[in-house]
Amino acid sequence: MNTLLETGLGAAERLLGSRFVLAVLLPVLLAMGATAAVVLAATGHTPQDALRAWQTYGAAAQLLAALAAVLALVGAAYVLALFHLPLLRTLEGYWPEGGGVGALADRRCALQRRRAMRAWRRVDALHAAQQPTRASALASRLLAAYPPRSRLAYGCLPTALGNRMRAAEYYALERYGIDSVIIWPRLYPLLPPESAARISAARTGLDGPVSVLALASLFGTVWPLVLFAGGDHPALATLTMLGLPVAWIAYRAALQAASSYGTEICVAFDLHRHLLLRHLAIPVPADPAVERLLWDDLAQFYHRNVPLPTQLSPSSAPAAPAAPPARIQQASAGTAPAVDGQLIPPGQTPDSSPPSR
């Protein structure tokens, strides 16, 4: 038989969505519980005292208090959800340019590049030592943790989390010529339900640790300051600082979750990228070189409003296959076409040179 908590969580999932409940509401509930425990300890009360005080209220007062607590919980969760994307972007390393923060970001990017290049030199050494299995295993880990080796000069971000996300962004660009930052929002609504569910579950697994990290950092910073300022509870203030190691553990969990989330996105591009072409009534090229140029045309169309070649313009009425554009014909013939609009790597603006970090 379901417990009251299980029943309540099931109702909340149906009403608010499982991702919101698991990744935001539950961490907020845990943080509010920990805060309540600190308040009780700081005021010299026990949970039994709180229960006795609760029982002194009438049924109507208890109902109003419970309703107020639920509204406060959901409201705090929604506030956290509103700041979730900016928080994640900050953890990835998208920091303000210029000033001390910009200089710190540059140093962190340089550090990340040095770590990656040192590891890639280790891969080369293992290949030279005739140890291909170990070299391949290390290379696989590097490809999941950093941008591709050829993009390290300008593709690194200041944090490990950001580089894992950036590695997933570069995957489709390296293999199919797809700028995933531009194409992904248009492809995702077309994915089969089972693929979309896997991606949503992986994203929930990333959002949960990010929520715990934010709340634990806040708990482990604010409560020690408040309690040490009061001067009456140094032991309790020291205990609340345990929120900081919890935040560190949550960050490590977010790194693993980011790798899983990135893998799901890569698989979606491998298996379902052609769904967007079919939805736009554009024939799927059989030649991989032609497909790369086609994705380049679509990226330029969506990102810079560069008109599609006439032969690729989506048409609502079925028509006989038209001859491909000249540059696609050159790609099919194996010559080197002059591509006007190169795909812009993630992190660059259309008309700028590669960023310094």
mmCIF file of C-alpha atoms in Angstrom:
data_model
loop_
_atom_site.group_PDB
_atom_site.id
_atom_site.type_symbol
_atom_site.label_atom_id
_atom_site.label_comp_id
_atom_site.label_asym_id
_atom_site.label_seq_id
_atom_site.Cartn_x
_atom_site.Cartn_y
_atom_site.Cartn_z
ATOM 1 C CA MET A 1 0.000 0.000 0.000
ATOM 2 C CA ASN A 2 1.349 3.431 -0.928
ATOM 3 C CA THR A 3 2.414 5.651 1.907
ATOM 4 C CA LEU A 4 1.056 9.167 2.308
ATOM 5 C CA LEU A 5 4.361 10.583 1.041
ATOM 6 C CA GLU A 6 4.325 8.390 -2.078
ATOM 7 C CA THR A 7 0.730 9.379 -2.780
ATOM 8 C CA GLY A 8 1.541 13.048 -2.346
ATOM 9 C CA LEU A 9 4.595 12.849 -4.601
ATOM 10 C CA GLY A 10 2.586 11.016 -7.252
ATOM 11 C CA ALA A 11 -0.054 13.736 -7.217
ATOM 12 C CA ALA A 12 2.638 16.424 -7.381
ATOM 13 C CA GLU A 13 4.278 14.736 -10.376
ATOM 14 C CA ARG A 14 0.970 14.660 -12.245
ATOM 15 C CA LEU A 15 0.264 18.298 -11.411
ATOM 16 C CA LEU A 16 3.719 19.891 -11.692
ATOM 17 C CA GLY A 17 5.669 17.439 -13.855
ATOM 18 C CA SER A 18 8.145 14.783 -12.805
ATOM 19 C CA ARG A 19 11.180 16.839 -13.810
ATOM 20 C CA PHE A 20 10.123 19.759 -11.616
ATOM 21 C CA VAL A 21 9.309 17.487 -8.690
ATOM 22 C CA LEU A 22 12.496 15.419 -8.814
ATOM 23 C CA ALA A 23 15.015 18.088 -9.837
ATOM 24 C CA VAL A 24 13.675 21.133 -7.962
ATOM 25 C CA LEU A 25 10.874 20.439 -5.488
ATOM 26 C CA LEU A 26 12.543 17.570 -3.610
ATOM 27 C CA PRO A 27 15.877 19.416 -3.113
ATOM 28 C CA VAL A 28 13.951 22.453 -1.835
ATOM 29 C CA LEU A 29 11.996 20.188 0.534
ATOM 30 C CA LEU A 30 15.245 18.752 1.907
ATOM 31 C CA ALA A 31 16.735 22.229 2.304
ATOM 32 C CA MET A 32 13.647 23.478 4.156
ATOM 33 C CA GLY A 33 13.776 20.435 6.424
ATOM 34 C CA ALA A 34 17.430 21.075 7.224
ATOM 35 C CA THR A 35 16.651 24.748 7.868
ATOM 36 C CA ALA A 36 13.832 23.816 10.232
ATOM 37 C CA ALA A 37 16.177 21.509 12.144
ATOM 38 C CA VAL A 38 18.727 24.304 12.523
ATOM 39 C CA VAL A 39 16.046 26.709 13.759
ATOM 40 C CA LEU A 40 14.848 24.201 16.357
ATOM 41 C CA ALA A 41 18.387 23.549 17.558
ATOM 42 C CA ALA A 42 19.261 27.253 17.695
ATOM 43 C CA THR A 43 16.153 28.056 19.759
ATOM 44 C CA GLY A 44 16.690 25.155 22.159
ATOM 45 C CA HIS A 45 13.680 23.138 21.051
ATOM 46 C CA THR A 46 13.251 19.533 19.905
ATOM 47 C CA PRO A 47 11.010 17.952 17.268
ATOM 48 C CA GLN A 48 8.799 16.708 20.110
ATOM 49 C CA ASP A 49 8.316 20.306 21.253
ATOM 50 C CA ALA A 50 7.304 21.318 17.737
ATOM 51 C CA LEU A 51 4.845 18.412 17.539
ATOM 52 C CA ARG A 52 3.246 19.357 20.857
ATOM 53 C CA ALA A 53 2.924 22.973 19.731
ATOM 54 C CA TRP A 54 1.309 21.777 16.487
ATOM 55 C CA GLN A 55 -1.260 19.749 18.416
ATOM 56 C CA THR A 56 -2.358 22.785 20.394
ATOM 57 C CA TYR A 57 -3.834 24.342 17.250
ATOM 58 C CA GLY A 58 -7.313 23.563 16.032
ATOM 59 C CA ALA A 59 -8.095 21.712 12.814
ATOM 60 C CA ALA A 60 -8.731 24.915 10.851
ATOM 61 C CA ALA A 61 -5.473 26.482 11.996
ATOM 62 C CA GLN A 62 -3.545 23.316 11.174
ATOM 63 C CA LEU A 63 -5.094 23.250 7.690
ATOM 64 C CA LEU A 64 -4.155 26.872 7.069
ATOM 65 C CA ALA A 65 -0.630 26.309 8.360
ATOM 66 C CA ALA A 66 -0.203 23.223 6.176
ATOM 67 C CA LEU A 67 -1.514 25.114 3.144
ATOM 68 C CA ALA A 68 0.868 27.990 3.832
ATOM 69 C CA ALA A 69 3.784 25.550 4.134
ATOM 70 C CA VAL A 70 2.890 23.879 0.827
ATOM 71 C CA LEU A 71 2.572 27.228 -0.937
ATOM 72 C CA ALA A 72 5.906 28.353 0.506
ATOM 73 C CA LEU A 73 7.531 25.106 -0.659
ATOM 74 C CA VAL A 74 6.163 25.323 -4.196
ATOM 75 C CA GLY A 75 6.908 29.042 -4.383
ATOM 76 C CA ALA A 76 10.532 28.536 -3.337
ATOM 77 C CA ALA A 77 10.841 25.708 -5.855
ATOM 78 C CA TYR A 78 9.536 27.900 -8.667
ATOM 79 C CA VAL A 79 11.966 30.669 -7.740
ATOM 80 C CA LEU A 80 14.815 28.155 -7.912
ATOM 81 C CA ALA A 81 13.502 26.884 -11.258
ATOM 82 C CA LEU A 82 13.519 30.435 -12.652
ATOM 83 C CA PHE A 83 17.205 30.798 -11.804
ATOM 84 C CA HIS A 84 18.118 27.266 -12.846
ATOM 85 C CA LEU A 85 19.277 28.044 -16.391
ATOM 86 C CA PRO A 86 21.396 31.081 -15.389
ATOM 87 C CA LEU A 87 22.893 28.989 -12.594
ATOM 88 C CA LEU A 88 23.737 26.171 -14.978
ATOM 89 C CA ARG A 89 25.281 28.606 -17.458
ATOM 90 C CA THR A 90 27.416 30.041 -14.664
ATOM 91 C CA LEU A 91 28.568 26.571 -13.656
ATOM 92 C CA GLU A 92 29.451 25.886 -17.295
ATOM 93 C CA GLY A 93 31.712 28.935 -17.337
ATOM 94 C CA TYR A 94 29.748 31.507 -19.327
ATOM 95 C CA TRP A 95 31.022 34.395 -17.237
ATOM 96 C CA PRO A 96 31.020 38.157 -17.908
ATOM 97 C CA GLU A 97 33.748 39.450 -20.196
ATOM 98 C CA GLY A 98 36.318 41.909 -18.954
ATOM 99 C CA GLY A 99 37.417 42.853 -15.487
ATOM 100 C CA GLY A 100 38.566 40.434 -12.840
ATOM 101 C CA VAL A 101 35.981 37.803 -13.789
ATOM 102 C CA GLY A 102 37.098 37.837 -17.418
ATOM 103 C CA ALA A 103 40.750 37.478 -16.412
ATOM 104 C CA LEU A 104 39.862 34.576 -14.127
ATOM 105 C CA ALA A 105 37.939 32.924 -16.965
ATOM 106 C CA ASP A 106 40.937 33.297 -19.293
ATOM 107 C CA ARG A 107 43.235 31.674 -16.748
ATOM 108 C CA ARG A 108 40.778 28.851 -16.138
ATOM 109 C CA CYS A 109 40.414 28.242 -19.887
ATOM 110 C CA ALA A 110 44.186 28.097 -20.271
ATOM 111 C CA LEU A 111 44.369 25.617 -17.387
ATOM 112 C CA GLN A 112 41.693 23.423 -18.973
ATOM 113 C CA ARG A 113 43.551 23.490 -22.304
ATOM 114 C CA ARG A 114 46.838 22.505 -20.682
ATOM 115 C CA ARG A 115 45.184 19.594 -18.890
ATOM 116 C CA ALA A 116 43.573 18.373 -22.091
ATOM 117 C CA MET A 117 46.742 18.701 -24.177
ATOM 118 C CA ARG A 118 48.781 16.924 -21.523
ATOM 119 C CA ALA A 119 46.303 14.057 -21.574
ATOM 120 C CA TRP A 120 46.352 13.925 -25.390
ATOM 121 C CA ARG A 121 50.144 13.714 -25.333
ATOM 122 C CA ARG A 122 49.700 10.758 -23.008
ATOM 123 C CA VAL A 123 47.451 9.171 -25.642
ATOM 124 C CA ASP A 124 50.175 9.693 -28.271
ATOM 125 C CA ALA A 125 52.747 8.139 -25.948
ATOM 126 C CA LEU A 126 50.544 5.079 -25.380
ATOM 127 C CA HIS A 127 50.105 4.638 -29.137
ATOM 128 C CA ALA A 128 53.868 4.930 -29.602
ATOM 129 C CA ALA A 129 54.356 2.304 -26.877
ATOM 130 C CA GLN A 130 52.049 -0.100 -28.760
ATOM 131 C CA GLN A 131 49.294 0.075 -26.139
ATOM 132 C CA PRO A 132 46.254 0.840 -28.325
ATOM 133 C CA THR A 133 43.659 -0.391 -25.816
ATOM 134 C CA ARG A 134 44.777 1.989 -23.071
ATOM 135 C CA ALA A 135 45.193 4.785 -25.605
ATOM 136 C CA SER A 136 41.665 4.296 -26.949
ATOM 137 C CA ALA A 137 40.174 4.212 -23.449
ATOM 138 C CA LEU A 138 41.912 7.467 -22.501
ATOM 139 C CA ALA A 139 40.940 9.102 -25.789
ATOM 140 C CA SER A 140 37.287 8.170 -25.215
ATOM 141 C CA ARG A 141 37.351 9.789 -21.797
ATOM 142 C CA LEU A 142 38.952 12.917 -23.240
ATOM 143 C CA LEU A 143 36.372 13.191 -26.005
ATOM 144 C CA ALA A 144 33.614 13.060 -23.385
ATOM 145 C CA ALA A 145 35.298 15.567 -21.069
ATOM 146 C CA TYR A 146 36.737 18.179 -23.456
ATOM 147 C CA PRO A 147 36.103 19.663 -26.892
ATOM 148 C CA PRO A 148 37.822 17.801 -29.749
ATOM 149 C CA ARG A 149 41.589 18.115 -29.899
ATOM 150 C CA SER A 150 41.438 20.351 -32.978
ATOM 151 C CA ARG A 151 39.079 22.777 -31.161
ATOM 152 C CA LEU A 152 40.956 23.135 -27.895
ATOM 153 C CA ALA A 153 42.624 26.387 -28.944
ATOM 154 C CA TYR A 154 39.348 28.322 -28.839
ATOM 155 C CA GLY A 155 36.689 25.846 -27.735
ATOM 156 C CA CYS A 156 37.488 25.370 -24.043
ATOM 157 C CA LEU A 157 35.382 26.770 -21.225
ATOM 158 C CA PRO A 158 36.650 27.626 -17.715
ATOM 159 C CA THR A 159 34.975 24.707 -15.903
ATOM 160 C CA ALA A 160 34.921 20.933 -16.176
ATOM 161 C CA LEU A 161 31.118 20.955 -16.398
ATOM 162 C CA GLY A 162 31.165 23.441 -19.253
ATOM 163 C CA ASN A 163 33.709 21.413 -21.209
ATOM 164 C CA ARG A 164 31.621 18.249 -20.896
ATOM 165 C CA MET A 165 28.634 20.095 -22.271
ATOM 166 C CA ARG A 166 30.793 21.663 -24.989
ATOM 167 C CA ALA A 167 32.065 18.216 -25.999
ATOM 168 C CA ALA A 168 28.472 17.149 -26.686
ATOM 169 C CA GLU A 169 27.863 20.331 -28.694
ATOM 170 C CA TYR A 170 30.861 19.638 -30.926
ATOM 171 C CA TYR A 171 29.958 15.974 -31.520
ATOM 172 C CA ALA A 172 27.421 16.587 -34.285
ATOM 173 C CA LEU A 173 29.513 19.380 -35.811
ATOM 174 C CA GLU A 174 32.569 17.171 -36.132
ATOM 175 C CA ARG A 175 30.718 14.168 -37.586
ATOM 176 C CA TYR A 176 27.859 15.601 -39.636
ATOM 177 C CA GLY A 177 28.531 19.322 -39.983
ATOM 178 C CA ILE A 178 25.564 20.096 -37.700
ATOM 179 C CA ASP A 179 25.722 23.151 -35.457
ATOM 180 C CA SER A 180 23.868 21.538 -32.578
ATOM 181 C CA VAL A 181 23.209 24.828 -30.762
ATOM 182 C CA ILE A 182 21.107 25.945 -33.735
ATOM 183 C CA ILE A 183 19.628 22.660 -34.945
ATOM 184 C CA TRP A 184 18.858 20.943 -31.618
ATOM 185 C CA PRO A 185 15.862 23.124 -30.595
ATOM 186 C CA ARG A 186 14.287 22.365 -33.975
ATOM 187 C CA LEU A 187 15.046 18.652 -33.921
ATOM 188 C CA TYR A 188 14.003 17.886 -30.349
ATOM 189 C CA PRO A 189 10.216 18.333 -30.875
ATOM 190 C CA LEU A 190 10.379 15.760 -33.688
ATOM 191 C CA LEU A 191 12.105 13.011 -31.702
ATOM 192 C CA PRO A 192 10.272 9.726 -31.045
ATOM 193 C CA PRO A 193 8.670 9.554 -27.573
ATOM 194 C CA GLU A 194 11.130 6.968 -26.271
ATOM 195 C CA SER A 195 14.134 9.063 -27.313
ATOM 196 C CA ALA A 196 12.633 12.248 -25.883
ATOM 197 C CA ALA A 197 11.898 10.423 -22.622
ATOM 198 C CA ARG A 198 15.511 9.237 -22.321
ATOM 199 C CA ILE A 199 16.799 12.754 -22.924
ATOM 200 C CA SER A 200 14.331 14.238 -20.428
ATOM 201 C CA ALA A 201 15.379 11.691 -17.799
ATOM 202 C CA ALA A 202 19.057 12.487 -18.414
ATOM 203 C CA ARG A 203 18.360 16.210 -18.101
ATOM 204 C CA THR A 204 16.495 15.611 -14.847
ATOM 205 C CA GLY A 205 19.559 13.737 -13.617
ATOM 206 C CA LEU A 206 21.626 16.854 -14.361
ATOM 207 C CA ASP A 207 19.195 19.412 -12.951
ATOM 208 C CA GLY A 208 18.853 17.579 -9.621
ATOM 209 C CA PRO A 209 22.516 17.845 -8.592
ATOM 210 C CA VAL A 210 22.607 21.459 -9.776
ATOM 211 C CA SER A 211 19.678 22.261 -7.460
ATOM 212 C CA VAL A 212 21.350 20.471 -4.555
ATOM 213 C CA LEU A 213 24.608 22.305 -5.264
ATOM 214 C CA ALA A 214 22.898 25.707 -5.179
ATOM 215 C CA LEU A 215 20.896 25.018 -2.028
ATOM 216 C CA ALA A 216 23.772 23.337 -0.174
ATOM 217 C CA SER A 217 26.119 26.217 -1.040
ATOM 218 C CA LEU A 218 23.569 28.724 0.238
ATOM 219 C CA PHE A 219 22.908 26.688 3.385
ATOM 220 C CA GLY A 220 26.602 26.166 4.118
ATOM 221 C CA THR A 221 27.366 29.866 3.670
ATOM 222 C CA VAL A 222 24.433 31.747 5.191
ATOM 223 C CA TRP A 223 23.774 29.707 8.331
ATOM 224 C CA PRO A 224 27.379 29.724 9.611
ATOM 225 C CA LEU A 225 27.485 33.520 9.168
ATOM 226 C CA VAL A 226 24.196 33.962 11.030
ATOM 227 C CA LEU A 227 25.085 31.601 13.862
ATOM 228 C CA PHE A 228 28.652 32.848 14.316
ATOM 229 C CA ALA A 229 27.315 36.422 14.355
ATOM 230 C CA GLY A 230 24.973 35.443 17.180
ATOM 231 C CA GLY A 231 27.885 33.930 19.086
ATOM 232 C CA ASP A 232 25.737 31.474 21.054
ATOM 233 C CA HIS A 233 26.002 28.349 18.897
ATOM 234 C CA PRO A 234 29.553 27.863 17.565
ATOM 235 C CA ALA A 235 29.176 24.074 17.410
ATOM 236 C CA LEU A 236 25.926 24.328 15.436
ATOM 237 C CA ALA A 237 27.492 26.935 13.146
ATOM 238 C CA THR A 238 30.376 24.574 12.429
ATOM 239 C CA LEU A 239 27.936 21.746 11.754
ATOM 240 C CA THR A 240 26.015 23.798 9.181
ATOM 241 C CA MET A 241 29.249 24.261 7.227
ATOM 242 C CA LEU A 242 28.804 20.643 6.143
ATOM 243 C CA GLY A 243 26.630 22.111 3.406
ATOM 244 C CA LEU A 244 29.797 23.040 1.517
ATOM 245 C CA PRO A 245 31.139 19.471 1.121
ATOM 246 C CA VAL A 246 27.612 18.425 0.139
ATOM 247 C CA ALA A 247 27.760 21.070 -2.594
ATOM 248 C CA TRP A 248 31.105 19.689 -3.796
ATOM 249 C CA ILE A 249 29.664 16.156 -3.944
ATOM 250 C CA ALA A 250 26.680 17.507 -5.893
ATOM 251 C CA TYR A 251 29.054 19.118 -8.398
ATOM 252 C CA ARG A 252 30.871 15.827 -8.930
ATOM 253 C CA ALA A 253 27.508 14.152 -9.480
ATOM 254 C CA ALA A 254 26.607 16.897 -11.972
ATOM 255 C CA LEU A 255 29.752 16.106 -13.964
ATOM 256 C CA GLN A 256 28.693 12.487 -14.392
ATOM 257 C CA ALA A 257 25.134 13.531 -15.190
ATOM 258 C CA ALA A 258 26.395 15.999 -17.817
ATOM 259 C CA SER A 259 28.284 13.190 -19.544
ATOM 260 C CA SER A 260 25.153 11.027 -19.589
ATOM 261 C CA TYR A 261 23.033 13.896 -20.880
ATOM 262 C CA GLY A 262 25.579 14.672 -23.594
ATOM 263 C CA THR A 263 25.657 11.022 -24.639
ATOM 264 C CA GLU A 264 21.877 10.989 -25.080
ATOM 265 C CA ILE A 265 22.049 14.093 -27.275
ATOM 266 C CA CYS A 266 24.801 12.538 -29.388
ATOM 267 C CA VAL A 267 22.754 9.365 -29.836
ATOM 268 C CA ALA A 268 19.753 11.443 -30.888
ATOM 269 C CA PHE A 269 21.822 13.098 -33.624
ATOM 270 C CA ASP A 270 23.195 9.737 -34.744
ATOM 271 C CA LEU A 271 19.782 8.096 -35.063
ATOM 272 C CA HIS A 272 17.242 10.848 -35.699
ATOM 273 C CA ARG A 273 18.894 13.854 -37.342
ATOM 274 C CA HIS A 274 17.150 13.141 -40.645
ATOM 275 C CA LEU A 275 13.737 13.665 -39.050
ATOM 276 C CA LEU A 276 14.177 17.427 -39.430
ATOM 277 C CA LEU A 277 15.011 17.097 -43.125
ATOM 278 C CA ARG A 278 11.967 14.933 -43.743
ATOM 279 C CA HIS A 279 9.789 17.337 -41.785
ATOM 280 C CA LEU A 280 11.006 20.161 -44.032
ATOM 281 C CA ALA A 281 10.404 18.013 -47.148
ATOM 282 C CA ILE A 282 14.107 18.130 -48.017
ATOM 283 C CA PRO A 283 15.520 14.924 -49.559
ATOM 284 C CA VAL A 284 18.063 13.141 -47.369
ATOM 285 C CA PRO A 285 21.416 13.035 -49.179
ATOM 286 C CA ALA A 286 23.081 9.665 -49.574
ATOM 287 C CA ASP A 287 26.557 11.212 -49.705
ATOM 288 C CA PRO A 288 27.937 12.283 -46.295
ATOM 289 C CA ALA A 289 29.821 15.194 -47.895
ATOM 290 C CA VAL A 290 26.605 16.464 -49.430
ATOM 291 C CA GLU A 291 24.832 16.087 -46.079
ATOM 292 C CA ARG A 292 27.457 18.255 -44.338
ATOM 293 C CA LEU A 293 26.886 21.053 -46.843
ATOM 294 C CA LEU A 294 23.140 20.716 -46.444
ATOM 295 C CA TRP A 295 23.332 21.129 -42.667
ATOM 296 C CA ASP A 296 25.599 24.130 -43.202
ATOM 297 C CA ASP A 297 22.922 25.700 -45.432
ATOM 298 C CA LEU A 298 20.239 25.099 -42.803
ATOM 299 C CA ALA A 299 22.383 26.529 -39.997
ATOM 300 C CA GLN A 300 23.086 29.673 -42.019
ATOM 301 C CA PHE A 301 19.379 29.964 -42.827
ATOM 302 C CA TYR A 302 18.240 29.701 -39.210
ATOM 303 C CA HIS A 303 21.089 31.615 -37.566
ATOM 304 C CA ARG A 304 21.910 34.364 -40.073
ATOM 305 C CA ASN A 305 18.810 34.443 -42.305
ATOM 306 C CA VAL A 306 20.835 33.406 -45.328
ATOM 307 C CA PRO A 307 18.262 32.183 -47.890
ATOM 308 C CA LEU A 308 18.318 28.506 -48.706
ATOM 309 C CA PRO A 309 19.304 27.511 -52.219
ATOM 310 C CA THR A 310 16.210 27.259 -54.411
ATOM 311 C CA GLN A 311 16.679 23.519 -54.788
ATOM 312 C CA LEU A 312 16.570 23.071 -50.994
ATOM 313 C CA SER A 313 13.648 25.348 -50.160
ATOM 314 C CA PRO A 314 10.985 23.275 -48.359
ATOM 315 C CA SER A 315 7.874 22.795 -50.419
ATOM 316 C CA SER A 316 4.446 21.732 -49.184
ATOM 317 C CA ALA A 317 3.640 20.070 -52.495
ATOM 318 C CA PRO A 318 5.555 16.938 -53.519
ATOM 319 C CA ALA A 319 7.779 17.482 -56.490
ATOM 320 C CA ALA A 320 10.318 15.564 -58.518
ATOM 321 C CA PRO A 321 13.818 15.693 -57.029
ATOM 322 C CA ALA A 322 15.635 18.740 -58.296
ATOM 323 C CA ALA A 323 19.273 18.997 -59.177
ATOM 324 C CA PRO A 324 21.344 19.898 -56.120
ATOM 325 C CA PRO A 325 23.135 23.248 -55.899
ATOM 326 C CA ALA A 326 26.456 23.589 -57.651
ATOM 327 C CA ARG A 327 28.528 23.349 -54.495
ATOM 328 C CA ILE A 328 26.717 20.154 -53.509
ATOM 329 C CA GLN A 329 27.362 18.742 -56.980
ATOM 330 C CA GLN A 330 31.043 19.507 -56.428
ATOM 331 C CA ALA A 331 30.969 17.686 -53.108
ATOM 332 C CA SER A 332 29.381 14.651 -54.749
ATOM 333 C CA ALA A 333 32.058 14.680 -57.418
ATOM 334 C CA GLY A 334 34.793 14.719 -54.794
ATOM 335 C CA THR A 335 36.143 18.191 -55.580
ATOM 336 C CA ALA A 336 36.778 20.781 -52.933
ATOM 337 C CA PRO A 337 33.846 23.239 -53.031
ATOM 338 C CA ALA A 338 34.173 26.824 -51.936
ATOM 339 C CA VAL A 339 31.839 26.977 -48.974
ATOM 340 C CA ASP A 340 30.606 30.521 -48.444
ATOM 341 C CA GLY A 341 29.233 30.118 -44.924
ATOM 342 C CA GLN A 342 31.289 27.918 -42.675
ATOM 343 C CA LEU A 343 29.508 26.591 -39.611
ATOM 344 C CA ILE A 344 30.165 28.782 -36.644
ATOM 345 C CA PRO A 345 31.490 26.723 -33.716
ATOM 346 C CA PRO A 346 29.468 27.052 -30.526
ATOM 347 C CA GLY A 347 30.617 30.042 -28.547
ATOM 348 C CA GLN A 348 31.427 32.239 -31.557
ATOM 349 C CA THR A 349 29.410 35.093 -32.941
ATOM 350 C CA PRO A 350 28.714 35.073 -36.684
ATOM 351 C CA ASP A 351 31.214 37.783 -37.605
ATOM 352 C CA SER A 352 33.868 37.397 -34.947
ATOM 353 C CA SER A 353 37.130 35.537 -34.781
ATOM 354 C CA PRO A 354 37.399 32.509 -32.477
ATOM 355 C CA PRO A 355 37.161 33.581 -28.833
ATOM 356 C CA SER A 356 40.324 33.614 -26.809
ATOM 357 C CA ARG A 357 38.914 31.126 -24.322
#
